[in-house]
mmCIF file of C-alpha atoms and ligand atoms in Angstrom:
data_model
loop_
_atom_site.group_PDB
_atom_site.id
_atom_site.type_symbol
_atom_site.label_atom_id
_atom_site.label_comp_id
_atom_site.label_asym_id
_atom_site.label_seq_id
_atom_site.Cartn_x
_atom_site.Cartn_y
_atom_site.Cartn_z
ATOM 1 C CA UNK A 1 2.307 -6.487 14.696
ATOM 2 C CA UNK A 2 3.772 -3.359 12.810
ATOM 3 C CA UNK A 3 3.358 -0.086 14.613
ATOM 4 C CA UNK A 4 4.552 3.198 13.642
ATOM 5 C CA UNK A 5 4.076 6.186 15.106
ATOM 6 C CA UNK A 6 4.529 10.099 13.968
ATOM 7 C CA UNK A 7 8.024 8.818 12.141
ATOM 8 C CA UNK A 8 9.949 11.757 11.033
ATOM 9 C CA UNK A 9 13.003 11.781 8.771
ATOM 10 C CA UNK A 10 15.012 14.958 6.882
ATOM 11 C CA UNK A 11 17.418 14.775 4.487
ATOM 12 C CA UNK A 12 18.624 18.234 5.141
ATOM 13 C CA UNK A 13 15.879 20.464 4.160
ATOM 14 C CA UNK A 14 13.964 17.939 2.420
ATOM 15 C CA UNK A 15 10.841 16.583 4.764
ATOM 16 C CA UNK A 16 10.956 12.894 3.405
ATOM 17 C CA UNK A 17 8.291 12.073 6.306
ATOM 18 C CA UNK A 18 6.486 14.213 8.271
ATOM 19 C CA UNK A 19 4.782 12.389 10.844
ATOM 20 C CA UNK A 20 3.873 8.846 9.397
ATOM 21 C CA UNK A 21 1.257 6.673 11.355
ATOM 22 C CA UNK A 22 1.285 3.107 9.722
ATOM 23 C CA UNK A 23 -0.573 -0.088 10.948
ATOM 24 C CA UNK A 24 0.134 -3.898 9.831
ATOM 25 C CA UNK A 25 -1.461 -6.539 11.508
ATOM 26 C CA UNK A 26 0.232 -10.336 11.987
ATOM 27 C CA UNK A 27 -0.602 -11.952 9.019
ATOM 28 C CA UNK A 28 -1.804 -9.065 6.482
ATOM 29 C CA UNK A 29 -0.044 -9.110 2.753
ATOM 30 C CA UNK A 30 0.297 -5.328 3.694
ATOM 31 C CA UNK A 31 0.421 -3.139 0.179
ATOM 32 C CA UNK A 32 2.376 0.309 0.936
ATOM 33 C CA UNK A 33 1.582 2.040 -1.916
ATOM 34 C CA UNK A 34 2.481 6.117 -3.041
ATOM 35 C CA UNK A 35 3.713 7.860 -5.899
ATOM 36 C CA UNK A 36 7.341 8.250 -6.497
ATOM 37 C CA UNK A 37 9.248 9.937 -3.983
ATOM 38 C CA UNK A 38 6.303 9.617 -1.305
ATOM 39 C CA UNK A 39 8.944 8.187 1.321
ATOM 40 C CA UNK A 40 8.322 4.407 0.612
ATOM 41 C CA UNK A 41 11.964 3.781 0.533
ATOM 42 C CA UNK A 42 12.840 5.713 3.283
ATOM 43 C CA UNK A 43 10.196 4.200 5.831
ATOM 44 C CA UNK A 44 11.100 0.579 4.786
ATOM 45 C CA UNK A 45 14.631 1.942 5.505
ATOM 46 C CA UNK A 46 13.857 2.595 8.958
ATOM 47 C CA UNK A 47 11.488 -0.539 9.736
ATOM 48 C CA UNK A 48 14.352 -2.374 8.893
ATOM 49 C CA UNK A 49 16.937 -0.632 10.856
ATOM 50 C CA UNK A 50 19.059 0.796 8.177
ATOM 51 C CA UNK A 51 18.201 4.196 8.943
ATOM 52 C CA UNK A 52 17.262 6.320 11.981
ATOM 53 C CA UNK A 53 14.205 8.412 12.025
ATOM 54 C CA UNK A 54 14.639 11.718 12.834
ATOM 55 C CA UNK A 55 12.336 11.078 15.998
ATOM 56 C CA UNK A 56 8.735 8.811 16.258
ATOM 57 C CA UNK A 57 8.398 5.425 17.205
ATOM 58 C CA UNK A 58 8.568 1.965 15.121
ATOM 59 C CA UNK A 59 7.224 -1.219 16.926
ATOM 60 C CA UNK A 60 7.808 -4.577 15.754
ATOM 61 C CA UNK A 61 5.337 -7.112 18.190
ATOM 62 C CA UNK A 62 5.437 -3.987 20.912
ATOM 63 C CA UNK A 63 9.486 -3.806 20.830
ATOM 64 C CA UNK A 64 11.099 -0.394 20.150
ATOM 65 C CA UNK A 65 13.234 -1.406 16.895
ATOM 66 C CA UNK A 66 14.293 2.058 16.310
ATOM 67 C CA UNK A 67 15.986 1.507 20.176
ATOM 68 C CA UNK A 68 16.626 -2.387 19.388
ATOM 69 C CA UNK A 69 17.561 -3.079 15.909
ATOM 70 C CA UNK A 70 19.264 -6.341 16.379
ATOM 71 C CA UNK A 71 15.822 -7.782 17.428
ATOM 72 C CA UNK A 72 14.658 -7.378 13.413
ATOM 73 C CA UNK A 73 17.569 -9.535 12.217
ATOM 74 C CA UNK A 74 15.712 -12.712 13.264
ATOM 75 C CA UNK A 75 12.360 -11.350 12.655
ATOM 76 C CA UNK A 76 12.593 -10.201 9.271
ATOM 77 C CA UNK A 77 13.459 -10.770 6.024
ATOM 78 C CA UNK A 78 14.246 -7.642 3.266
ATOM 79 C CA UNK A 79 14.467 -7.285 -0.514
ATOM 80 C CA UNK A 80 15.448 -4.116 -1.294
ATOM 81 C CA UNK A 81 14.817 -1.920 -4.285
ATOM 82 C CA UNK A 82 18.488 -2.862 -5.650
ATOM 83 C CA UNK A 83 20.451 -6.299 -6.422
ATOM 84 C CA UNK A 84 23.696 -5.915 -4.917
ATOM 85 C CA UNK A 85 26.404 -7.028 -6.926
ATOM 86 C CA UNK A 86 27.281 -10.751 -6.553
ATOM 87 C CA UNK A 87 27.136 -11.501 -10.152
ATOM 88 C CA UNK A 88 30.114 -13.728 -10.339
ATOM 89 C CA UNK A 89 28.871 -15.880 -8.097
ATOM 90 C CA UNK A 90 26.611 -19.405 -8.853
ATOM 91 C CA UNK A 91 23.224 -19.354 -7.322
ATOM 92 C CA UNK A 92 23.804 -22.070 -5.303
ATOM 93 C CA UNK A 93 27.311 -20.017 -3.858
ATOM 94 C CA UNK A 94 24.946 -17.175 -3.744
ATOM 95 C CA UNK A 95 22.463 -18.872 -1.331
ATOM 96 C CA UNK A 96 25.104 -20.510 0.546
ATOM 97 C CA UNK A 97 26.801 -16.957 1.185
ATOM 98 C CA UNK A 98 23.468 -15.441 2.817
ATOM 99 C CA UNK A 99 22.779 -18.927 4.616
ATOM 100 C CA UNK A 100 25.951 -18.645 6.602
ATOM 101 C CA UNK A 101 25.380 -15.105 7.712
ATOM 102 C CA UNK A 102 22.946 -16.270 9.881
ATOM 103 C CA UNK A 103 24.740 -19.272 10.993
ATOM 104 C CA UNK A 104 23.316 -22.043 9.002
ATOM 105 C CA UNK A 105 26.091 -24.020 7.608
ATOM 106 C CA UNK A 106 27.048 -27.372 5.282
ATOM 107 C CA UNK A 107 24.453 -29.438 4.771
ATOM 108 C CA UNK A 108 21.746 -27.830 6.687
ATOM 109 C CA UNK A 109 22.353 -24.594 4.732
ATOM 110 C CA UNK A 110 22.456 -26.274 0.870
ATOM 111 C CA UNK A 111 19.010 -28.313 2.063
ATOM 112 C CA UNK A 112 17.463 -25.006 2.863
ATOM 113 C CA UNK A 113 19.370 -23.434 0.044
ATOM 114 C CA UNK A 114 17.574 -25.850 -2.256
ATOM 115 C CA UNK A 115 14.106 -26.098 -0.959
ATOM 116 C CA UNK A 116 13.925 -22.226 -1.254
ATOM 117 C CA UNK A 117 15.373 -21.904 -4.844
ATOM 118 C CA UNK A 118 12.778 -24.504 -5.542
ATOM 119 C CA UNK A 119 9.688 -22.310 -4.073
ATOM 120 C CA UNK A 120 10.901 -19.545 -6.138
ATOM 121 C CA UNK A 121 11.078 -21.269 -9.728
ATOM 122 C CA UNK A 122 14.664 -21.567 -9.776
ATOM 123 C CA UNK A 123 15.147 -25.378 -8.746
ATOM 124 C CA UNK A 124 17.092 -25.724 -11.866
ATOM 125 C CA UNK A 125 19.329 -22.630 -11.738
ATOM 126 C CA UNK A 126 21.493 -23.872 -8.415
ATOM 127 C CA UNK A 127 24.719 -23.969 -10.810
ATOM 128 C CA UNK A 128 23.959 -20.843 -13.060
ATOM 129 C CA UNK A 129 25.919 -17.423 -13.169
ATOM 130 C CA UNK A 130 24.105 -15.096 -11.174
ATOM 131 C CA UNK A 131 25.563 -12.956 -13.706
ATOM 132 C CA UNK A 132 23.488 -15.234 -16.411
ATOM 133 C CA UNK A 133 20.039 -14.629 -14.548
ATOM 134 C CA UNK A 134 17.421 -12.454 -16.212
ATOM 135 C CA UNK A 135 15.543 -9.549 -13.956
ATOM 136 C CA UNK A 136 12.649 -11.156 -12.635
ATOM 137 C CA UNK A 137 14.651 -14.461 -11.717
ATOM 138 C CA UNK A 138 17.715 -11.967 -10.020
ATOM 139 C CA UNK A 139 13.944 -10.656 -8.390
ATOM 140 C CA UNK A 140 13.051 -14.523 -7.380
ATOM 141 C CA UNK A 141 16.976 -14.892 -6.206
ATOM 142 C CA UNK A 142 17.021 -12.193 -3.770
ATOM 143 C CA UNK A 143 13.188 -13.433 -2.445
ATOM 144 C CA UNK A 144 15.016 -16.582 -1.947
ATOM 145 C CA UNK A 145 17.928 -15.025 0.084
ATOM 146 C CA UNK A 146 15.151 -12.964 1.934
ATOM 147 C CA UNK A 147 13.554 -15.738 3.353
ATOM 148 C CA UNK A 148 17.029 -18.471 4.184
ATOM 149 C CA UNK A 149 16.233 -17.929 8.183
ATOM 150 C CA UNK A 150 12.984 -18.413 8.028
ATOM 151 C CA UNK A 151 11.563 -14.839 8.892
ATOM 152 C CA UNK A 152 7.692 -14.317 9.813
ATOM 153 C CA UNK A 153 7.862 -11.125 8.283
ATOM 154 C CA UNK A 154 9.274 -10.208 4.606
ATOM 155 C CA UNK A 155 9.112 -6.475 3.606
ATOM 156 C CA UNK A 156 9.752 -5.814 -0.105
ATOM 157 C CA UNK A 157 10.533 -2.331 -1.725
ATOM 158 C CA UNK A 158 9.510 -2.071 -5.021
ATOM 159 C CA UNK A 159 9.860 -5.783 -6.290
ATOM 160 C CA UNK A 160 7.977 -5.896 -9.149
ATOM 161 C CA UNK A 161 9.187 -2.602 -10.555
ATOM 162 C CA UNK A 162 11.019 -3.013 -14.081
ATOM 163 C CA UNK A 163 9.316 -6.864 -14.479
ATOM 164 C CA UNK A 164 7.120 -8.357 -17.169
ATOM 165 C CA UNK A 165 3.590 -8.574 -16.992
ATOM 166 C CA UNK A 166 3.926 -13.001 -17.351
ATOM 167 C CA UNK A 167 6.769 -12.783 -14.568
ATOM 168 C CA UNK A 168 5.032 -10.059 -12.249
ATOM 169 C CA UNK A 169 1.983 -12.718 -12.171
ATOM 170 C CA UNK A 170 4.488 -15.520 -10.959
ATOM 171 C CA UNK A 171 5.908 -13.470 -8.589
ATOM 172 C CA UNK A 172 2.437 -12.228 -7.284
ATOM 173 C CA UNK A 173 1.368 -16.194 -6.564
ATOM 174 C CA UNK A 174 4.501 -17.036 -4.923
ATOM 175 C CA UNK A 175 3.737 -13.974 -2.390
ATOM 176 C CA UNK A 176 0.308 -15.624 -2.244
ATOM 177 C CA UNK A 177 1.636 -18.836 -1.227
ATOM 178 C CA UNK A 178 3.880 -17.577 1.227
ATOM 179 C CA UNK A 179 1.186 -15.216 3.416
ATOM 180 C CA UNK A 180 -0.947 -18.292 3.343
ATOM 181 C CA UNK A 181 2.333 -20.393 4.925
ATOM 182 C CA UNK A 182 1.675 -17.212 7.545
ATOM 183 C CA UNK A 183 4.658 -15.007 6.515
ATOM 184 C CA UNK A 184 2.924 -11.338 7.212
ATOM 185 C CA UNK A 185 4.392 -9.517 3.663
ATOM 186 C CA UNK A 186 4.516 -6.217 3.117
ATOM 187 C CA UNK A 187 5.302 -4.573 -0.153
ATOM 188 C CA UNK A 188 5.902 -1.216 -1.978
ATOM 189 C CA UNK A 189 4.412 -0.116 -5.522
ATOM 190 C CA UNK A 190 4.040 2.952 -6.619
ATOM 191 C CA UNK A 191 0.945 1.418 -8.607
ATOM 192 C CA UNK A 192 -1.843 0.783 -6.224
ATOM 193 C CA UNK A 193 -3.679 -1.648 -9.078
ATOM 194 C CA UNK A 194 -0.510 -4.219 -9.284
ATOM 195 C CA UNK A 195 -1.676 -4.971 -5.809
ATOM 196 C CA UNK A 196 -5.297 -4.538 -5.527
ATOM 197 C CA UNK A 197 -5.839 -7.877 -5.952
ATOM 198 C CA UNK A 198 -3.665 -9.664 -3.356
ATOM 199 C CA UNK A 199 -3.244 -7.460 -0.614
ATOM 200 C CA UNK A 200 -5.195 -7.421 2.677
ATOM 201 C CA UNK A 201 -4.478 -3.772 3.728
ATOM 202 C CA UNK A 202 -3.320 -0.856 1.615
ATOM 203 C CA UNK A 203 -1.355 1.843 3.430
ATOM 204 C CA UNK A 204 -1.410 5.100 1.214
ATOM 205 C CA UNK A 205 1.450 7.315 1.511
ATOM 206 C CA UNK A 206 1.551 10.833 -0.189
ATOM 207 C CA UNK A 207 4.598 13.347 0.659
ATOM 208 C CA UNK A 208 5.652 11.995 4.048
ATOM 209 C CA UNK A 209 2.786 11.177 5.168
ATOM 210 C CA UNK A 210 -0.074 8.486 5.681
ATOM 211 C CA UNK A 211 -3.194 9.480 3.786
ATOM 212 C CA UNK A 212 -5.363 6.150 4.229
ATOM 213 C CA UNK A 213 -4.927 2.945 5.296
ATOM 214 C CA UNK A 214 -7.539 0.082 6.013
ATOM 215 C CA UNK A 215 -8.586 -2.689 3.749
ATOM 216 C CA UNK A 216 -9.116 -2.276 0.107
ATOM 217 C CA UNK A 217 -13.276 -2.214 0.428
ATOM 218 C CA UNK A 218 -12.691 0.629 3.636
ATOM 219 C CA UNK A 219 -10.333 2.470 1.333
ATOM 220 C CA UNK A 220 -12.702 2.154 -2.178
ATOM 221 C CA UNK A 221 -15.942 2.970 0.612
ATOM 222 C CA UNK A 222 -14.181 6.424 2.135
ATOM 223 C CA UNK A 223 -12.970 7.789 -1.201
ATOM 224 C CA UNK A 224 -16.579 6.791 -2.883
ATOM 225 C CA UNK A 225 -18.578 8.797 0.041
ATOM 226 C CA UNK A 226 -16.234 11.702 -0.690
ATOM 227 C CA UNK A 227 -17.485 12.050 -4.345
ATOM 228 C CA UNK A 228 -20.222 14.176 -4.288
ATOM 229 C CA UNK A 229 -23.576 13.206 -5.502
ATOM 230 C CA UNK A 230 -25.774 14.882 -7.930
ATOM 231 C CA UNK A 231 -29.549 14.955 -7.925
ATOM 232 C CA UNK A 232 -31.525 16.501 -10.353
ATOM 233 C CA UNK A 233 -34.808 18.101 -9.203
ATOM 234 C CA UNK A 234 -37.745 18.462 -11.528
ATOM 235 C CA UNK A 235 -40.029 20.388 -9.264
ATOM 236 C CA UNK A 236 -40.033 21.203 -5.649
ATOM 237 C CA UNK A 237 -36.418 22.829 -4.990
ATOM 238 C CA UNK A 238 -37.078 24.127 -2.112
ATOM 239 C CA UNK A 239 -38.226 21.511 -0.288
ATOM 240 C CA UNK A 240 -35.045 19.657 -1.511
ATOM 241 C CA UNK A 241 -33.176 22.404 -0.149
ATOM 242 C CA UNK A 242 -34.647 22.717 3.175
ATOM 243 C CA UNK A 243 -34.466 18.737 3.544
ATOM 244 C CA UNK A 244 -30.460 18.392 2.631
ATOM 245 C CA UNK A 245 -29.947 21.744 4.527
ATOM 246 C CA UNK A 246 -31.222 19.621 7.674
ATOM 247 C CA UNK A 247 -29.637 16.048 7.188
ATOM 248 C CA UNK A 248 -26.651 15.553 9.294
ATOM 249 C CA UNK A 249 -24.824 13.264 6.740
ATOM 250 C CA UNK A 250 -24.982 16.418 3.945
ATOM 251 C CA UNK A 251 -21.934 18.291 4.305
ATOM 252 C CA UNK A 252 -21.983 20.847 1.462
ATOM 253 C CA UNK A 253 -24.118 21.840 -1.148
ATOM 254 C CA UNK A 254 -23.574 23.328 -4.245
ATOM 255 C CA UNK A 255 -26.762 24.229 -6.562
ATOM 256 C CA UNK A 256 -26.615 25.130 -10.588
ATOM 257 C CA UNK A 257 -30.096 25.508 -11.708
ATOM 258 C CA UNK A 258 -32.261 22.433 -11.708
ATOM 259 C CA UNK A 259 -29.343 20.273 -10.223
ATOM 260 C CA UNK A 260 -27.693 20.250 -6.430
ATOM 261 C CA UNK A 261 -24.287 18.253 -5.942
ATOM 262 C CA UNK A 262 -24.171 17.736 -2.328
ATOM 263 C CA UNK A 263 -21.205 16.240 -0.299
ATOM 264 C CA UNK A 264 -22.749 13.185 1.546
ATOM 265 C CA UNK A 265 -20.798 10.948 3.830
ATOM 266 C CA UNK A 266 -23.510 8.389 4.183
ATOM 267 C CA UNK A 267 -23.371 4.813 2.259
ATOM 268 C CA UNK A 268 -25.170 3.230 0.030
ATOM 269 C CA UNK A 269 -28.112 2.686 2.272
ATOM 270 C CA UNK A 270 -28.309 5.666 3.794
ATOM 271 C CA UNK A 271 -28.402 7.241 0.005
ATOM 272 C CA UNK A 272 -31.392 5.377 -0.655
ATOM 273 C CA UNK A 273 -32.927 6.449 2.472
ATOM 274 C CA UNK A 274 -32.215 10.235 1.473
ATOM 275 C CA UNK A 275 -34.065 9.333 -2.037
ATOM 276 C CA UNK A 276 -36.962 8.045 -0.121
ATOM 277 C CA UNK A 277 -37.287 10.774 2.341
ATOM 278 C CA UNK A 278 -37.418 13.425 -0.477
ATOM 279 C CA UNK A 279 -39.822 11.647 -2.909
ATOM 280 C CA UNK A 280 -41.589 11.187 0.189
ATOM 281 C CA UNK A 281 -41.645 15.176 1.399
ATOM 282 C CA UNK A 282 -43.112 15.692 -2.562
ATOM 283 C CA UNK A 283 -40.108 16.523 -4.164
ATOM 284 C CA UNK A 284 -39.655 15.293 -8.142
ATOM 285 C CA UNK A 285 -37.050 13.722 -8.698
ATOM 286 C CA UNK A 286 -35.320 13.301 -11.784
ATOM 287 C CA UNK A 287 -31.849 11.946 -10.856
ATOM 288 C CA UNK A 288 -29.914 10.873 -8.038
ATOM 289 C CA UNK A 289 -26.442 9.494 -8.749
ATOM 290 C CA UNK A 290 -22.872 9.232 -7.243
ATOM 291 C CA UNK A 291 -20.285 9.085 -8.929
ATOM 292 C CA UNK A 292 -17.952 5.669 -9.275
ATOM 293 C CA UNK A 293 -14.640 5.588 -8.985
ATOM 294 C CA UNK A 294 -12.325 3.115 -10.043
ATOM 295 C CA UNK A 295 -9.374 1.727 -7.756
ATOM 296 C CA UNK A 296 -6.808 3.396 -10.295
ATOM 297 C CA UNK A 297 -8.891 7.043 -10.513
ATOM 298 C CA UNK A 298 -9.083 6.989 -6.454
ATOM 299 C CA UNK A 299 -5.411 6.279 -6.193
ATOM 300 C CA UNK A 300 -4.273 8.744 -9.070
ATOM 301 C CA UNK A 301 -6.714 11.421 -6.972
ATOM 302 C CA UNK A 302 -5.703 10.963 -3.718
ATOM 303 C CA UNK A 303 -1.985 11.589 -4.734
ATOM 304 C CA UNK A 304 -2.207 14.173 -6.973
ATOM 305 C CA UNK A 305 0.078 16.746 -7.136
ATOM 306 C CA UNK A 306 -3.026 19.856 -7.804
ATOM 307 C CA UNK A 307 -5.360 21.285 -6.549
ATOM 308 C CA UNK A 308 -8.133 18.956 -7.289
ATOM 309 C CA UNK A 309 -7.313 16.456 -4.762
ATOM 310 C CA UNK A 310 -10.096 14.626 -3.276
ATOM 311 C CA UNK A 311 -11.385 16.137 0.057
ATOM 312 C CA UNK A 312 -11.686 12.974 2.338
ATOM 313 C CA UNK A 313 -12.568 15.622 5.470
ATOM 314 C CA UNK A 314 -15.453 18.334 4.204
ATOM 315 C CA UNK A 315 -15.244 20.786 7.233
ATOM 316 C CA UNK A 316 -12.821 22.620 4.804
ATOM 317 C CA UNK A 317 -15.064 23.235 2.013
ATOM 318 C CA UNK A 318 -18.433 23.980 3.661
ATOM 319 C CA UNK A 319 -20.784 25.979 0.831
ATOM 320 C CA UNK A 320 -23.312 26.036 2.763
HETATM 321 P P1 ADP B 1 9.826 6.571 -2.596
HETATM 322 O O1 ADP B 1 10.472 5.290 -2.156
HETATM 323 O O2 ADP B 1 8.369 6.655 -2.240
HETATM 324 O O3 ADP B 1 10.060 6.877 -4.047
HETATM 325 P P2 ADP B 1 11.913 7.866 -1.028
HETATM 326 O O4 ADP B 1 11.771 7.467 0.387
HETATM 327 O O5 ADP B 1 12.977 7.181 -1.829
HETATM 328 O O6 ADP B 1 10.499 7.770 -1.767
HETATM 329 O O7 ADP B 1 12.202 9.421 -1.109
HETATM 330 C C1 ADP B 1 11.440 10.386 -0.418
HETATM 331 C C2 ADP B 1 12.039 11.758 -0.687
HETATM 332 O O8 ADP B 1 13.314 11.840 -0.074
HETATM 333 C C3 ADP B 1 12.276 12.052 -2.173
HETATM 334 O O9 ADP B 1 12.013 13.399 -2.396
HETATM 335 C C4 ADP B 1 13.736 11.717 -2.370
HETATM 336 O O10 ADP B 1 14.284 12.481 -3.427
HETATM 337 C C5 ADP B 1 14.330 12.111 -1.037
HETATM 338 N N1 ADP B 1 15.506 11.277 -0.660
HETATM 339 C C6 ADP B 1 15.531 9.950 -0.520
HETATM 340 N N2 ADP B 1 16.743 9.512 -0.137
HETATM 341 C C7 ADP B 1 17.520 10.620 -0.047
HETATM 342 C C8 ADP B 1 18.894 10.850 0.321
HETATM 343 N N3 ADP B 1 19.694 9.860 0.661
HETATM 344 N N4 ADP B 1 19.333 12.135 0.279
HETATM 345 C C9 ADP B 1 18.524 13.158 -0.044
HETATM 346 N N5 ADP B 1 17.223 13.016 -0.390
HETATM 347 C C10 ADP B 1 16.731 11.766 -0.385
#
């Protein structure tokens, strides 16, 4: 559905993207997650036409929306990272405001008005002060607005940033609802864990760029084969040596007395094959463990700002 390609944007001599490659597929509650400054913002920016990329392509349903941005006004629906400043309006005026810049009008527009406050949990706010609304109902007001044409898509930056944990629960099963009513979503955090649990896909951005994207089980596999795994020897090294030396899956191999940490891009199976064959070829061993990581550690690794980043491609770092 969503297809970018190489998207570059400078803000004078500061590379906010630097060749992003993003995939969201119709239907997906797509999770765009990075740290702060990353270039979140600035690709949502350009998906929905308020900014042009520097060059690179961005395809909504194989249409060029960088060359056509008035196709997106139909197709989607955006809450941005900010309010806006219509606090002295009433909800209900509110609603009726955003209803009529896409044409819906009178009755049609305070019917849909209504229905929408009422999927957010704000039914009985229609005649309050915006003004009088607290953070994560201002949050619910503009998901309302978002959605008063009806859009398949909704792209959210940041909207459960500053929120409660009680209200960024609420807000989480109202996105629920909505992908199930087939709305594709997609949503910024720079916490991967506040989305974990609902999203289909995770796209991970680090400084301009895309550094993994898939599902949440692809992501938690590719960053657990990149840890390396440790096995203990209690007699035999050198046959353990010769073996991992010769099996295509080891990549590097690092060896402190008894123990060898070896850089294995097999999975689980395939580790317990390994096992097998070197008990097999007579070789003791002692231990033979990987090490787990959690969704948080992965996420706070893959976007550090040091050197001890996780290595997700091991030609880089032979030993061997
Ligand atoms: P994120 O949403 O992931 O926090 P942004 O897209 O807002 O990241 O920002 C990416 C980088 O671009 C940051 O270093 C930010 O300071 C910079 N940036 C964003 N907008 C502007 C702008 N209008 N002018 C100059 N620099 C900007």
């Amino acid at each position: 559905m969503l297809k970018i390609r190489n998207l570059k944007k400078a803000y004078g001599n500061l590379h906010a993207l630097e060749g992003l490659d993003m995939d969201v597929t119709d239907g997906a509650l797509f999770g765009f997650v990075g740290p702060n400054g990353a270039g979140k913002t600035t690709t949502i920016r350009i998906m929905t036409g308020l900014l042009a990329p520097d060059s690179g392509s961005v395809e909504f349903d194989g249409q060029d929306v960088v060359a056509r941005p008035g196709y997106l006004k139909e197709r989607i629906g955006y809450v941005p990272d900010y309010f806006g400043v219509y606090d002295n309006l009433k909800v209900w005026e509110y609603m009726d405001f955003f209803a009529s810049c896409y044409g819906l009008e009178g009755l049609t527009a305070r019917k849909r008005s209504l229905t929408l406050l009422d999927q957010v949990g704000l039914g009985n706010k229609a005649d309050s002060y915006v003004d009088g609304l607290s953070r994560g109902m201002k949050q619910r007001l503009c998901l309302a607005r978002a959605l008063v044409h009806d859009p398949p898509v909704l792209i959210m930056d940041e909207p459960t940033a500053g929120l409660d944990p009680r209200t960024r629960l609420e807000f989480r099963d109202t996105l629920l609802e909505l992908n199930e009513q087939g709305k594709t979503i997609i949503i910024s955090s720079h916490a991967l864990p506040d989305l974990a649990e609902i999203c289909t896909e995770v796209g991970i951005i680090d400084r301009g760029k895309m550094i993994l994207g898939g599902s949440l089980e692809e992501i938690i596999g590719k960053v657990q084969t990149s840890k390396p795994l440790t096995i203990s020897v209690f007699q035999n090294m050198d046959q353990a040596i010769r073996i991992l030396k010769e099996h295509p899956l080891v990549h590097t191999m690092t060896i402190k007395d008894q123990e060898i940490m070896i850089g294995f891009t097999g999975d689980t199976r395939q580790e317990c094959g390994l096992l097998a064959q070197l008990v097999a070829s007579g070789v003791l061993v002692r231990g033979f463990e990987r090490e787990a990581g959690s969704l948080e550690a992965v996420f706070m690794q893959l976007t550090r700002q040091d050197e001890e980043r996780v290595v997700l491609s091991y030609e880089a770092e032979s030993d061997l």
